[in-house]
Tab-separated table of C-alpha atoms in Angstrom:
chain	number	residue	atom	x	y	z
G	1433	UNK	CA	-42.426	10.201	-24.870
G	1434	UNK	CA	-43.971	12.588	-26.743
G	1435	UNK	CA	-46.645	14.536	-24.752
G	1436	UNK	CA	-50.303	16.163	-26.042
G	1437	UNK	CA	-50.224	19.382	-24.988
G	1438	UNK	CA	-53.770	19.869	-22.903
G	1439	UNK	CA	-53.522	23.775	-21.888
G	1440	UNK	CA	-57.019	22.881	-20.186
G	1441	UNK	CA	-55.675	20.256	-17.736
G	1442	UNK	CA	-54.044	22.585	-14.996
G	1443	UNK	CA	-57.421	24.259	-14.756
G	1444	UNK	CA	-59.277	20.749	-14.281
G	1445	UNK	CA	-56.289	19.449	-11.523
G	1446	UNK	CA	-56.967	22.975	-9.841
G	1447	UNK	CA	-60.888	21.649	-9.451
G	1448	UNK	CA	-60.368	18.543	-7.521
G	1449	UNK	CA	-58.150	19.413	-4.679
G	1450	UNK	CA	-59.576	16.188	-2.885
G	1451	UNK	CA	-58.120	14.171	-5.305
G	1452	UNK	CA	-55.427	15.921	-6.862
G	1453	UNK	CA	-53.652	17.174	-3.587
G	1454	UNK	CA	-52.558	20.852	-3.831
G	1455	UNK	CA	-49.595	21.585	-1.719
G	1456	UNK	CA	-48.931	18.343	-0.294
G	1457	UNK	CA	-45.540	19.018	1.355
G	1458	UNK	CA	-48.302	20.458	4.216
G	1459	UNK	CA	-48.947	16.643	4.642
G	1460	UNK	CA	-45.357	15.712	5.734
G	1461	UNK	CA	-45.731	12.900	8.285
G	1462	UNK	CA	-48.961	13.591	8.241
G	1463	UNK	CA	-50.637	11.711	5.245
G	1464	UNK	CA	-52.891	9.373	7.275
G	1465	UNK	CA	-54.887	12.472	9.159
G	1466	UNK	CA	-55.748	13.077	5.167
G	1467	UNK	CA	-57.002	9.802	4.534
G	1468	UNK	CA	-58.476	9.813	8.316
G	1469	UNK	CA	-57.376	6.135	8.752
G	1470	UNK	CA	-54.220	4.305	10.087
G	1471	UNK	CA	-53.825	2.205	6.772
G	1472	UNK	CA	-50.373	1.557	5.333
G	1473	UNK	CA	-49.504	3.940	3.125
G	1474	UNK	CA	-48.287	2.845	-1.055
G	1475	UNK	CA	-46.758	5.163	-3.144
G	1476	UNK	CA	-46.729	4.874	-6.915
G	1477	UNK	CA	-43.951	7.185	-8.555
G	1478	UNK	CA	-44.524	7.820	-12.418
G	1479	UNK	CA	-47.972	7.057	-11.945
G	1480	UNK	CA	-49.309	8.011	-15.721
G	1481	UNK	CA	-52.277	7.521	-16.320
G	1482	UNK	CA	-53.708	5.846	-13.115
G	1483	UNK	CA	-54.691	2.468	-14.217
G	1484	UNK	CA	-52.458	0.836	-12.208
G	1485	UNK	CA	-53.207	2.970	-9.061
G	1486	UNK	CA	-56.930	3.009	-9.429
G	1487	UNK	CA	-57.012	-0.947	-9.572
G	1488	UNK	CA	-55.056	-1.457	-6.796
G	1489	UNK	CA	-57.183	0.877	-4.936
G	1490	UNK	CA	-59.953	-1.042	-6.109
G	1491	UNK	CA	-58.587	-4.495	-4.478
G	1492	UNK	CA	-56.843	-3.808	-1.669
G	1493	UNK	CA	-59.489	-1.179	0.212
G	1494	UNK	CA	-57.707	-0.919	3.535
G	1495	UNK	CA	-54.579	0.174	1.721
G	1496	UNK	CA	-54.091	4.377	1.169
G	1497	UNK	CA	-52.607	4.969	-2.086
G	1498	UNK	CA	-50.633	7.963	-3.965
G	1499	UNK	CA	-49.450	8.463	-7.247
G	1500	UNK	CA	-47.358	11.137	-7.996
G	1501	UNK	CA	-46.747	12.248	-11.676
G	1502	UNK	CA	-44.583	15.083	-12.904
G	1503	UNK	CA	-46.808	16.346	-15.973
G	1504	UNK	CA	-50.188	17.668	-15.875
G	1505	UNK	CA	-51.642	16.248	-19.399
G	1506	UNK	CA	-50.661	12.965	-17.844
G	1507	UNK	CA	-52.111	13.121	-14.572
G	1508	UNK	CA	-55.280	14.541	-15.392
G	1509	UNK	CA	-55.894	11.117	-17.034
G	1510	UNK	CA	-55.391	9.459	-13.957
G	1511	UNK	CA	-57.885	12.039	-12.372
G	1512	UNK	CA	-60.425	11.512	-14.762
G	1513	UNK	CA	-60.399	7.263	-13.841
G	1514	UNK	CA	-60.245	8.353	-10.138
G	1515	UNK	CA	-63.085	10.286	-9.952
G	1516	UNK	CA	-65.174	7.546	-12.142
G	1517	UNK	CA	-64.169	5.136	-9.231
G	1518	UNK	CA	-65.353	7.138	-6.612
G	1519	UNK	CA	-62.120	5.254	-4.428
G	1520	UNK	CA	-61.203	7.304	-1.397
G	1521	UNK	CA	-58.336	5.589	-0.789
G	1522	UNK	CA	-56.071	7.166	-3.821
G	1523	UNK	CA	-54.541	10.374	-3.933
G	1524	UNK	CA	-53.189	12.189	-6.503
G	1525	UNK	CA	-49.723	14.176	-6.038
G	1526	UNK	CA	-48.342	16.704	-8.692
G	1527	UNK	CA	-44.776	16.760	-8.159
G	1528	UNK	CA	-41.050	15.784	-9.331
G	1529	UNK	CA	-39.818	12.452	-7.492
G	1530	UNK	CA	-36.800	14.597	-6.367
G	1531	UNK	CA	-39.222	16.444	-3.763
G	1532	UNK	CA	-39.968	13.069	-2.264
G	1533	UNK	CA	-38.247	14.023	1.177
G	1534	UNK	CA	-39.880	17.269	1.677
G	1535	UNK	CA	-43.669	15.490	1.004
G	1536	UNK	CA	-43.517	12.575	3.076
G	1537	UNK	CA	-42.076	11.965	6.335
G	1538	UNK	CA	-39.797	9.779	7.467
G	1539	UNK	CA	-41.133	5.964	7.903
G	1540	UNK	CA	-44.142	7.162	6.634
G	1541	UNK	CA	-44.240	4.459	3.199
G	1542	UNK	CA	-44.904	0.812	3.304
G	1543	UNK	CA	-44.147	0.342	-0.071
G	1544	UNK	CA	-42.790	1.777	-3.435
G	1545	UNK	CA	-44.148	0.918	-6.860
G	1546	UNK	CA	-41.594	1.817	-9.802
G	1547	UNK	CA	-43.943	0.667	-12.722
G	1548	UNK	CA	-42.030	1.256	-16.500
G	1549	UNK	CA	-39.894	4.223	-15.377
G	1550	UNK	CA	-38.161	5.917	-17.430
G	1551	UNK	CA	-34.667	3.898	-18.079
G	1552	UNK	CA	-32.576	6.742	-19.501
G	1553	UNK	CA	-30.293	4.797	-21.350
G	1554	UNK	CA	-27.160	7.167	-22.246
G	1555	UNK	CA	-24.826	7.092	-19.276
G	1556	UNK	CA	-24.707	10.734	-18.774
G	1557	UNK	CA	-28.098	10.489	-17.258
G	1558	UNK	CA	-27.512	7.837	-15.113
G	1559	UNK	CA	-28.269	10.117	-12.299
G	1560	UNK	CA	-32.161	10.658	-13.830
G	1561	UNK	CA	-32.840	6.614	-13.445
G	1562	UNK	CA	-34.886	6.170	-10.530
G	1563	UNK	CA	-32.876	3.459	-9.053
G	1564	UNK	CA	-29.882	5.611	-9.121
G	1565	UNK	CA	-28.209	5.559	-5.225
G	1566	UNK	CA	-29.330	9.364	-5.179
G	1567	UNK	CA	-33.157	8.401	-5.329
G	1568	UNK	CA	-32.488	4.839	-3.083
G	1569	UNK	CA	-31.277	7.546	-0.386
G	1570	UNK	CA	-34.780	9.346	-0.376
G	1571	UNK	CA	-36.809	5.807	-0.234
G	1572	UNK	CA	-34.495	5.078	2.546
G	1573	UNK	CA	-35.439	7.810	4.426
G	1574	UNK	CA	-39.668	7.765	3.757
G	1575	UNK	CA	-39.884	3.617	3.705
G	1576	UNK	CA	-40.480	2.026	7.102
G	1577	UNK	CA	-38.292	-0.347	8.267
G	1578	UNK	CA	-38.086	-3.963	6.178
G	1579	UNK	CA	-40.595	-1.481	3.340
G	1580	UNK	CA	-40.490	-3.019	-0.085
G	1581	UNK	CA	-39.589	-1.593	-3.567
G	1582	UNK	CA	-41.721	-3.309	-6.207
G	1583	UNK	CA	-40.038	-2.459	-9.871
G	1584	UNK	CA	-41.526	-3.900	-13.427
G	1585	UNK	CA	-39.923	-2.565	-16.474
G	1586	UNK	CA	-39.575	-4.239	-20.219
G	1587	UNK	CA	-36.231	-2.786	-20.362
G	1588	UNK	CA	-33.471	-5.037	-19.285
G	1589	UNK	CA	-30.674	-2.713	-19.148
G	1590	UNK	CA	-32.328	-0.920	-16.707
G	1591	UNK	CA	-33.518	-4.454	-14.809
G	1592	UNK	CA	-29.863	-5.248	-14.386
G	1593	UNK	CA	-28.662	-1.811	-13.772
G	1594	UNK	CA	-31.438	-1.506	-11.113
G	1595	UNK	CA	-30.665	-4.978	-9.559
G	1596	UNK	CA	-27.230	-3.673	-9.110
G	1597	UNK	CA	-27.708	-0.798	-7.395
G	1598	UNK	CA	-30.303	-2.102	-5.398
G	1599	UNK	CA	-27.909	-4.778	-4.302
G	1600	UNK	CA	-25.006	-2.341	-3.637
G	1601	UNK	CA	-26.747	0.243	-1.518
G	1602	UNK	CA	-27.996	-2.895	0.858
G	1603	UNK	CA	-31.669	-3.900	-0.460
G	1604	UNK	CA	-32.470	-7.504	-0.382
G	1605	UNK	CA	-33.865	-9.239	-3.431
G	1606	UNK	CA	-36.867	-10.719	-2.307
G	1607	UNK	CA	-38.967	-11.934	-5.655
G	1608	UNK	CA	-37.652	-11.495	-9.256
G	1609	UNK	CA	-39.162	-12.254	-12.525
G	1610	UNK	CA	-37.209	-12.355	-15.802
G	1611	UNK	CA	-40.664	-13.074	-17.643
G	1612	UNK	CA	-43.687	-12.090	-15.324
G	1613	UNK	CA	-46.154	-12.970	-17.343
G	1614	UNK	CA	-45.485	-16.401	-17.152
G	1615	UNK	CA	-44.661	-16.530	-13.757
G	1616	UNK	CA	-46.340	-17.480	-10.564
G	1617	UNK	CA	-46.894	-13.484	-9.495
G	1618	UNK	CA	-48.898	-13.295	-12.771
G	1619	UNK	CA	-51.952	-14.374	-10.679
G	1620	UNK	CA	-51.817	-11.137	-8.773
G	1621	UNK	CA	-50.310	-8.861	-10.806
G	1622	UNK	CA	-51.979	-5.491	-12.457
G	1623	UNK	CA	-50.870	-4.190	-15.539
G	1624	UNK	CA	-50.346	-0.748	-16.218
G	1625	UNK	CA	-50.752	1.074	-19.580
G	1626	UNK	CA	-47.272	0.321	-20.479
G	1627	UNK	CA	-47.270	-3.148	-19.452
G	1628	UNK	CA	-50.524	-3.938	-21.546
G	1629	UNK	CA	-48.621	-2.493	-25.096
G	1630	UNK	CA	-45.387	-3.717	-24.648
G	1631	UNK	CA	-47.047	-7.425	-23.616
G	1632	UNK	CA	-49.245	-7.088	-26.956
G	1633	UNK	CA	-45.567	-6.315	-28.672
G	1634	UNK	CA	-44.786	-9.811	-27.494
G	1635	UNK	CA	-42.114	-7.843	-24.809
G	1636	UNK	CA	-40.909	-9.884	-21.805
G	1637	UNK	CA	-41.806	-7.646	-18.427
G	1638	UNK	CA	-39.204	-7.732	-16.137
G	1639	UNK	CA	-40.318	-7.699	-12.055
G	1640	UNK	CA	-38.607	-7.661	-8.851
G	1641	UNK	CA	-39.368	-6.788	-5.079
G	1642	UNK	CA	-36.796	-5.675	-2.559
G	1643	UNK	CA	-36.714	-4.606	0.978
G	1644	UNK	CA	-34.434	-2.986	2.976
G	1645	UNK	CA	-33.107	-4.504	6.568
G	1646	UNK	CA	-33.638	-2.804	9.434
G	1647	UNK	CA	-30.714	-1.475	10.637
G	1648	UNK	CA	-29.743	-3.092	14.339
């Protein structure tokens, strides 16, 4: 994906520390203190332009949502959506997913969303895939017992890879759809920007929900 440079984005982000949290490592294990409630925390990794997370925040006001995104030029659009919505149960973090365990405490997150993650199709890039075992280890650490991961993608190879990776790690398949928009899950589905784009092209959307059983 080619990103359009927005040299003003960083300054705008710094102007809104209540929405895009600076120094997020300070809140590791203490995110509910920031939200000032004891509601569950749901995390979207790769929040993009923020359509999904802001719509989720509106639909589920009793859940705390955190969206992470690695690029200033992308997260600034999510910031605009968040400011327009006025939501207080949604926060953004500008960070790389490899830092998850530095930002979140053990068992702090109830659910993780992976929406249209980069499939990194070349074999030499396998470790960059967000469903590689290295990332699953981090998810295990920050998720509550029986915490869930919800994944959506239009890339069938990445979907199949992810199902195998989840299974080999010990995650249990809870829900699966090989054509989301023709399934029962569509009723509750909130689309991302990519999802709208790919669906308009006639691409099938693959979806799964998995959980890691609590260890004895």
